Amino acid sequence: MSRKEAPLASRPKTLDPNEYFNVSPDYRRAEEERAALRANLKRQYQSQLNNPHRKELIEDPALTRWVHARANPYLYFKPTFKTSLLGAMFGVVPLFTLYYIFKTDRDRKEEKIKAGTLDRKFSLSS
């Protein structure tokens, strides 16, 4: 029984047989070096974290970068088609829509007043 690929989802790169069977020795060595570097950094962080005599704060550079990026969003914002479209949809379109609704309602009411067909009951709000 052969398995078919899912029609709406692609196979993740890590599960592609071409990616983990047909890789060059240089690529495999580079992957192993990166994994060793990550493991070493993780071991150093865990040893600092679990040190019972620790008095200072442990600095996590990734967390520091993330906090800085969150605190200064305009330094790292890149305008794209999607962000421009969202800005127009939520910033510009509602203003013009509300202007059109209020203007047409006011014009309709003014025409009824001029024609004398508006039933004007007393109220504090119109």
Short mmCIF file of N, CA and C in Angstrom, two decimals:
data_model
loop_
_atom_site.label_atom_id
_atom_site.label_comp_id
_atom_site.label_asym_id
_atom_site.label_seq_id
_atom_site.Cartn_x
_atom_site.Cartn_y
_atom_site.Cartn_z
N MET A 1 0.84 -1.17 0.00
CA MET A 1 0.00 0.00 0.00
C MET A 1 0.89 1.24 0.00
N SER A 2 0.78 2.07 -1.01
CA SER A 2 1.59 3.29 -1.08
C SER A 2 0.81 4.46 -0.50
N ARG A 3 1.55 5.34 0.10
CA ARG A 3 0.92 6.51 0.71
C ARG A 3 1.00 7.68 -0.25
N LYS A 4 -0.11 8.42 -0.35
CA LYS A 4 -0.15 9.60 -1.20
C LYS A 4 0.20 10.82 -0.37
N GLU A 5 0.76 11.82 -1.03
CA GLU A 5 1.04 13.10 -0.37
C GLU A 5 -0.28 13.79 -0.08
N ALA A 6 -0.33 14.55 0.98
CA ALA A 6 -1.52 15.32 1.30
C ALA A 6 -1.70 16.40 0.24
N PRO A 7 -2.92 16.62 -0.26
CA PRO A 7 -3.10 17.56 -1.37
C PRO A 7 -2.91 19.02 -0.97
N LEU A 8 -3.20 19.39 0.28
CA LEU A 8 -3.15 20.80 0.67
C LEU A 8 -1.95 21.15 1.53
N ALA A 9 -1.13 20.17 1.89
CA ALA A 9 0.02 20.44 2.74
C ALA A 9 1.25 19.80 2.13
N SER A 10 2.33 20.53 2.12
CA SER A 10 3.57 19.96 1.61
C SER A 10 4.28 19.21 2.73
N ARG A 11 5.14 18.32 2.35
CA ARG A 11 5.90 17.55 3.32
C ARG A 11 6.95 18.45 3.96
N PRO A 12 7.10 18.42 5.29
CA PRO A 12 8.13 19.23 5.92
C PRO A 12 9.51 18.85 5.40
N LYS A 13 10.41 19.84 5.34
CA LYS A 13 11.73 19.61 4.79
C LYS A 13 12.48 18.52 5.56
N THR A 14 12.25 18.45 6.86
CA THR A 14 12.97 17.45 7.67
C THR A 14 12.50 16.03 7.40
N LEU A 15 11.30 15.86 6.80
CA LEU A 15 10.80 14.51 6.51
C LEU A 15 10.98 14.12 5.05
N ASP A 16 11.55 14.98 4.25
CA ASP A 16 11.77 14.69 2.84
C ASP A 16 12.94 13.71 2.72
N PRO A 17 12.73 12.54 2.12
CA PRO A 17 13.83 11.56 2.02
C PRO A 17 15.04 12.10 1.29
N ASN A 18 14.84 12.99 0.33
CA ASN A 18 15.98 13.57 -0.39
C ASN A 18 16.83 14.44 0.53
N GLU A 19 16.24 14.96 1.57
CA GLU A 19 16.98 15.83 2.47
C GLU A 19 17.82 15.06 3.48
N TYR A 20 17.36 13.87 3.91
CA TYR A 20 18.16 13.18 4.91
C TYR A 20 18.86 11.93 4.39
N PHE A 21 18.63 11.55 3.16
CA PHE A 21 19.39 10.44 2.60
C PHE A 21 20.45 10.91 1.61
N ASN A 22 20.11 11.88 0.80
CA ASN A 22 21.00 12.30 -0.28
C ASN A 22 21.67 13.63 0.04
N VAL A 23 22.34 13.72 1.19
CA VAL A 23 23.03 14.95 1.53
C VAL A 23 24.53 14.72 1.41
N SER A 24 25.21 15.79 1.07
CA SER A 24 26.65 15.68 0.90
C SER A 24 27.34 15.60 2.26
N PRO A 25 28.54 15.05 2.30
CA PRO A 25 29.28 14.97 3.58
C PRO A 25 29.57 16.36 4.16
N ASP A 26 29.83 17.34 3.28
CA ASP A 26 30.08 18.70 3.78
C ASP A 26 28.84 19.26 4.46
N TYR A 27 27.68 19.06 3.86
CA TYR A 27 26.44 19.55 4.44
C TYR A 27 26.16 18.86 5.78
N ARG A 28 26.39 17.54 5.80
CA ARG A 28 26.16 16.79 7.03
C ARG A 28 27.11 17.25 8.13
N ARG A 29 28.39 17.52 7.78
CA ARG A 29 29.36 17.99 8.76
C ARG A 29 28.97 19.38 9.28
N ALA A 30 28.50 20.25 8.40
CA ALA A 30 28.07 21.58 8.83
C ALA A 30 26.87 21.48 9.78
N GLU A 31 25.93 20.59 9.48
CA GLU A 31 24.79 20.37 10.36
C GLU A 31 25.24 19.87 11.73
N GLU A 32 26.20 18.94 11.74
CA GLU A 32 26.70 18.41 13.01
C GLU A 32 27.43 19.48 13.81
N GLU A 33 28.18 20.36 13.14
CA GLU A 33 28.87 21.46 13.83
C GLU A 33 27.86 22.42 14.44
N ARG A 34 26.81 22.73 13.70
CA ARG A 34 25.78 23.63 14.25
C ARG A 34 25.08 22.99 15.44
N ALA A 35 24.79 21.70 15.33
CA ALA A 35 24.15 21.00 16.45
C ALA A 35 25.07 20.95 17.66
N ALA A 36 26.38 20.75 17.45
CA ALA A 36 27.32 20.73 18.57
C ALA A 36 27.41 22.11 19.22
N LEU A 37 27.40 23.17 18.42
CA LEU A 37 27.45 24.53 18.96
C LEU A 37 26.19 24.83 19.79
N ARG A 38 25.03 24.43 19.26
CA ARG A 38 23.78 24.63 20.01
C ARG A 38 23.80 23.85 21.32
N ALA A 39 24.28 22.61 21.27
CA ALA A 39 24.33 21.78 22.47
C ALA A 39 25.28 22.38 23.51
N ASN A 40 26.42 22.92 23.05
CA ASN A 40 27.38 23.54 23.97
C ASN A 40 26.78 24.77 24.63
N LEU A 41 26.12 25.62 23.84
CA LEU A 41 25.48 26.81 24.41
C LEU A 41 24.39 26.43 25.40
N LYS A 42 23.62 25.41 25.06
CA LYS A 42 22.56 24.96 25.96
C LYS A 42 23.15 24.42 27.27
N ARG A 43 24.26 23.66 27.16
CA ARG A 43 24.91 23.11 28.36
C ARG A 43 25.43 24.23 29.24
N GLN A 44 26.05 25.27 28.64
CA GLN A 44 26.55 26.40 29.42
C GLN A 44 25.41 27.13 30.13
N TYR A 45 24.32 27.35 29.42
CA TYR A 45 23.17 28.05 30.01
C TYR A 45 22.58 27.24 31.15
N GLN A 46 22.43 25.92 30.95
CA GLN A 46 21.88 25.07 32.01
C GLN A 46 22.79 25.03 33.24
N SER A 47 24.11 25.02 33.03
CA SER A 47 25.02 25.01 34.18
C SER A 47 24.97 26.33 34.94
N GLN A 48 24.82 27.45 34.24
CA GLN A 48 24.66 28.74 34.92
C GLN A 48 23.33 28.79 35.66
N LEU A 49 22.29 28.28 35.02
CA LEU A 49 20.95 28.33 35.61
C LEU A 49 20.86 27.47 36.87
N ASN A 50 21.51 26.34 36.85
CA ASN A 50 21.41 25.40 37.97
C ASN A 50 22.53 25.55 39.00
N ASN A 51 23.33 26.59 38.90
CA ASN A 51 24.40 26.84 39.87
C ASN A 51 23.77 27.30 41.19
N PRO A 52 23.95 26.52 42.28
CA PRO A 52 23.31 26.91 43.55
C PRO A 52 23.94 28.15 44.19
N HIS A 53 25.16 28.51 43.80
CA HIS A 53 25.84 29.67 44.39
C HIS A 53 25.72 30.92 43.52
N ARG A 54 24.85 30.89 42.59
CA ARG A 54 24.70 32.01 41.65
C ARG A 54 24.11 33.22 42.38
N LYS A 55 24.72 34.40 42.16
CA LYS A 55 24.22 35.64 42.75
C LYS A 55 23.77 36.63 41.67
N GLU A 56 24.35 36.52 40.49
CA GLU A 56 24.06 37.48 39.42
C GLU A 56 22.94 36.96 38.51
N LEU A 57 22.44 37.86 37.70
CA LEU A 57 21.38 37.52 36.75
C LEU A 57 22.00 36.83 35.53
N ILE A 58 21.35 35.82 35.03
CA ILE A 58 21.84 35.14 33.83
C ILE A 58 21.33 35.89 32.62
N GLU A 59 22.23 36.27 31.75
CA GLU A 59 21.86 37.03 30.57
C GLU A 59 21.66 36.07 29.40
N ASP A 60 20.46 36.10 28.84
CA ASP A 60 20.15 35.29 27.66
C ASP A 60 20.15 36.24 26.46
N PRO A 61 21.12 36.14 25.56
CA PRO A 61 21.20 37.10 24.47
C PRO A 61 19.99 37.07 23.53
N ALA A 62 19.40 35.89 23.34
CA ALA A 62 18.23 35.81 22.47
C ALA A 62 17.05 36.55 23.10
N LEU A 63 16.88 36.40 24.40
CA LEU A 63 15.81 37.10 25.10
C LEU A 63 16.05 38.61 25.09
N THR A 64 17.30 39.02 25.25
CA THR A 64 17.64 40.45 25.20
C THR A 64 17.31 41.03 23.84
N ARG A 65 17.66 40.32 22.77
CA ARG A 65 17.34 40.79 21.42
C ARG A 65 15.84 40.89 21.21
N TRP A 66 15.10 39.89 21.71
CA TRP A 66 13.64 39.89 21.54
C TRP A 66 13.00 41.05 22.28
N VAL A 67 13.45 41.31 23.52
CA VAL A 67 12.90 42.41 24.31
C VAL A 67 13.22 43.74 23.63
N HIS A 68 14.42 43.90 23.10
CA HIS A 68 14.79 45.14 22.41
C HIS A 68 13.93 45.35 21.17
N ALA A 69 13.70 44.28 20.42
CA ALA A 69 12.87 44.39 19.22
C ALA A 69 11.43 44.72 19.57
N ARG A 70 10.91 44.17 20.68
CA ARG A 70 9.54 44.47 21.11
C ARG A 70 9.43 45.90 21.64
N ALA A 71 10.49 46.41 22.26
CA ALA A 71 10.45 47.76 22.81
C ALA A 71 10.61 48.82 21.73
N ASN A 72 11.24 48.48 20.61
CA ASN A 72 11.47 49.43 19.52
C ASN A 72 10.91 48.87 18.21
N PRO A 73 9.59 48.78 18.08
CA PRO A 73 9.03 48.10 16.91
C PRO A 73 9.28 48.86 15.61
N TYR A 74 9.37 50.19 15.66
CA TYR A 74 9.50 50.94 14.42
C TYR A 74 10.89 50.84 13.82
N LEU A 75 11.88 50.45 14.61
CA LEU A 75 13.21 50.24 14.05
C LEU A 75 13.27 48.97 13.19
N TYR A 76 12.41 48.01 13.52
CA TYR A 76 12.47 46.70 12.87
C TYR A 76 11.27 46.44 11.96
N PHE A 77 10.38 47.42 11.80
CA PHE A 77 9.21 47.23 10.95
C PHE A 77 9.60 47.35 9.49
N LYS A 78 9.16 46.40 8.68
CA LYS A 78 9.40 46.45 7.25
C LYS A 78 8.05 46.49 6.55
N PRO A 79 7.76 47.58 5.82
CA PRO A 79 6.47 47.63 5.13
C PRO A 79 6.42 46.62 3.99
N THR A 80 5.35 45.85 3.99
CA THR A 80 5.12 44.88 2.93
C THR A 80 3.74 45.13 2.35
N PHE A 81 3.40 44.38 1.33
CA PHE A 81 2.07 44.53 0.74
C PHE A 81 0.99 44.20 1.76
N LYS A 82 1.22 43.16 2.55
CA LYS A 82 0.22 42.75 3.54
C LYS A 82 0.02 43.82 4.61
N THR A 83 1.12 44.38 5.16
CA THR A 83 0.97 45.39 6.19
C THR A 83 0.36 46.67 5.63
N SER A 84 0.68 47.01 4.39
CA SER A 84 0.09 48.19 3.77
C SER A 84 -1.40 47.98 3.54
N LEU A 85 -1.78 46.81 3.10
CA LEU A 85 -3.19 46.50 2.89
C LEU A 85 -3.96 46.53 4.21
N LEU A 86 -3.38 45.95 5.25
CA LEU A 86 -4.04 45.98 6.56
C LEU A 86 -4.15 47.40 7.10
N GLY A 87 -3.13 48.21 6.90
CA GLY A 87 -3.19 49.60 7.33
C GLY A 87 -4.28 50.36 6.61
N ALA A 88 -4.43 50.12 5.31
CA ALA A 88 -5.48 50.79 4.55
C ALA A 88 -6.86 50.28 4.98
N MET A 89 -6.98 48.99 5.19
CA MET A 89 -8.28 48.42 5.54
C MET A 89 -8.76 48.88 6.92
N PHE A 90 -7.85 49.01 7.87
CA PHE A 90 -8.25 49.37 9.22
C PHE A 90 -8.02 50.84 9.55
N GLY A 91 -7.32 51.58 8.68
CA GLY A 91 -7.06 52.98 8.96
C GLY A 91 -7.79 53.93 8.04
N VAL A 92 -7.79 53.66 6.75
CA VAL A 92 -8.33 54.61 5.78
C VAL A 92 -9.77 54.27 5.40
N VAL A 93 -10.05 53.02 5.12
CA VAL A 93 -11.38 52.61 4.67
C VAL A 93 -12.48 52.95 5.69
N PRO A 94 -12.29 52.70 6.99
CA PRO A 94 -13.35 53.07 7.93
C PRO A 94 -13.65 54.57 7.96
N LEU A 95 -12.62 55.40 7.80
CA LEU A 95 -12.85 56.85 7.80
C LEU A 95 -13.73 57.27 6.63
N PHE A 96 -13.41 56.79 5.43
CA PHE A 96 -14.21 57.15 4.26
C PHE A 96 -15.62 56.54 4.34
N THR A 97 -15.72 55.34 4.88
CA THR A 97 -17.03 54.71 5.03
C THR A 97 -17.91 55.50 5.99
N LEU A 98 -17.38 55.88 7.13
CA LEU A 98 -18.17 56.68 8.08
C LEU A 98 -18.53 58.04 7.50
N TYR A 99 -17.59 58.67 6.78
CA TYR A 99 -17.89 59.95 6.14
C TYR A 99 -19.05 59.80 5.16
N TYR A 100 -19.02 58.75 4.34
CA TYR A 100 -20.08 58.53 3.36
C TYR A 100 -21.42 58.29 4.05
N ILE A 101 -21.43 57.47 5.09
CA ILE A 101 -22.69 57.18 5.80
C ILE A 101 -23.28 58.44 6.42
N PHE A 102 -22.46 59.21 7.14
CA PHE A 102 -22.98 60.42 7.78
C PHE A 102 -23.40 61.47 6.76
N LYS A 103 -22.63 61.62 5.66
CA LYS A 103 -22.95 62.63 4.65
C LYS A 103 -24.26 62.29 3.94
N THR A 104 -24.43 61.03 3.54
CA THR A 104 -25.66 60.66 2.84
C THR A 104 -26.87 60.76 3.77
N ASP A 105 -26.71 60.38 5.04
CA ASP A 105 -27.82 60.50 5.99
C ASP A 105 -28.20 61.97 6.20
N ARG A 106 -27.21 62.83 6.32
CA ARG A 106 -27.48 64.26 6.50
C ARG A 106 -28.15 64.85 5.26
N ASP A 107 -27.66 64.48 4.08
CA ASP A 107 -28.28 64.98 2.83
C ASP A 107 -29.72 64.50 2.69
N ARG A 108 -29.97 63.22 3.03
CA ARG A 108 -31.33 62.70 2.96
C ARG A 108 -32.25 63.43 3.91
N LYS A 109 -31.78 63.68 5.11
CA LYS A 109 -32.58 64.39 6.11
C LYS A 109 -32.83 65.84 5.66
N GLU A 110 -31.82 66.47 5.07
CA GLU A 110 -31.98 67.85 4.59
C GLU A 110 -32.99 67.94 3.45
N GLU A 111 -32.97 66.94 2.55
CA GLU A 111 -33.95 66.92 1.47
C GLU A 111 -35.37 66.77 2.01
N LYS A 112 -35.55 65.92 3.04
CA LYS A 112 -36.88 65.76 3.64
C LYS A 112 -37.33 67.05 4.33
N ILE A 113 -36.40 67.74 4.96
CA ILE A 113 -36.75 69.01 5.62
C ILE A 113 -37.18 70.03 4.57
N LYS A 114 -36.44 70.14 3.46
CA LYS A 114 -36.78 71.09 2.39
C LYS A 114 -38.12 70.75 1.76
N ALA A 115 -38.42 69.45 1.62
CA ALA A 115 -39.68 69.03 1.02
C ALA A 115 -40.82 69.10 2.02
N GLY A 116 -40.51 69.22 3.31
CA GLY A 116 -41.54 69.30 4.34
C GLY A 116 -42.13 67.96 4.70
N THR A 117 -41.45 66.88 4.42
CA THR A 117 -41.99 65.54 4.71
C THR A 117 -41.38 64.91 5.95
N LEU A 118 -40.46 65.59 6.61
CA LEU A 118 -39.82 65.03 7.79
C LEU A 118 -40.70 65.28 9.00
N ASP A 119 -41.05 64.22 9.70
CA ASP A 119 -41.85 64.33 10.92
C ASP A 119 -40.88 64.65 12.06
N ARG A 120 -40.84 65.91 12.49
CA ARG A 120 -39.87 66.36 13.49
C ARG A 120 -40.51 66.33 14.86
N LYS A 121 -40.32 65.27 15.57
CA LYS A 121 -40.80 65.16 16.93
C LYS A 121 -39.75 65.81 17.83
N PHE A 122 -40.22 66.34 18.97
CA PHE A 122 -39.29 66.95 19.91
C PHE A 122 -38.49 65.87 20.59
N SER A 123 -37.17 66.01 20.52
CA SER A 123 -36.28 65.12 21.27
C SER A 123 -34.98 65.87 21.50
N LEU A 124 -34.31 65.52 22.54
CA LEU A 124 -33.05 66.17 22.84
C LEU A 124 -31.94 65.68 21.93
N SER A 125 -32.09 64.49 21.37
CA SER A 125 -31.12 63.99 20.41
C SER A 125 -31.81 63.77 19.08
N SER A 126 -31.09 63.99 18.01
CA SER A 126 -31.75 63.90 16.70
C SER A 126 -31.63 62.55 16.10
#
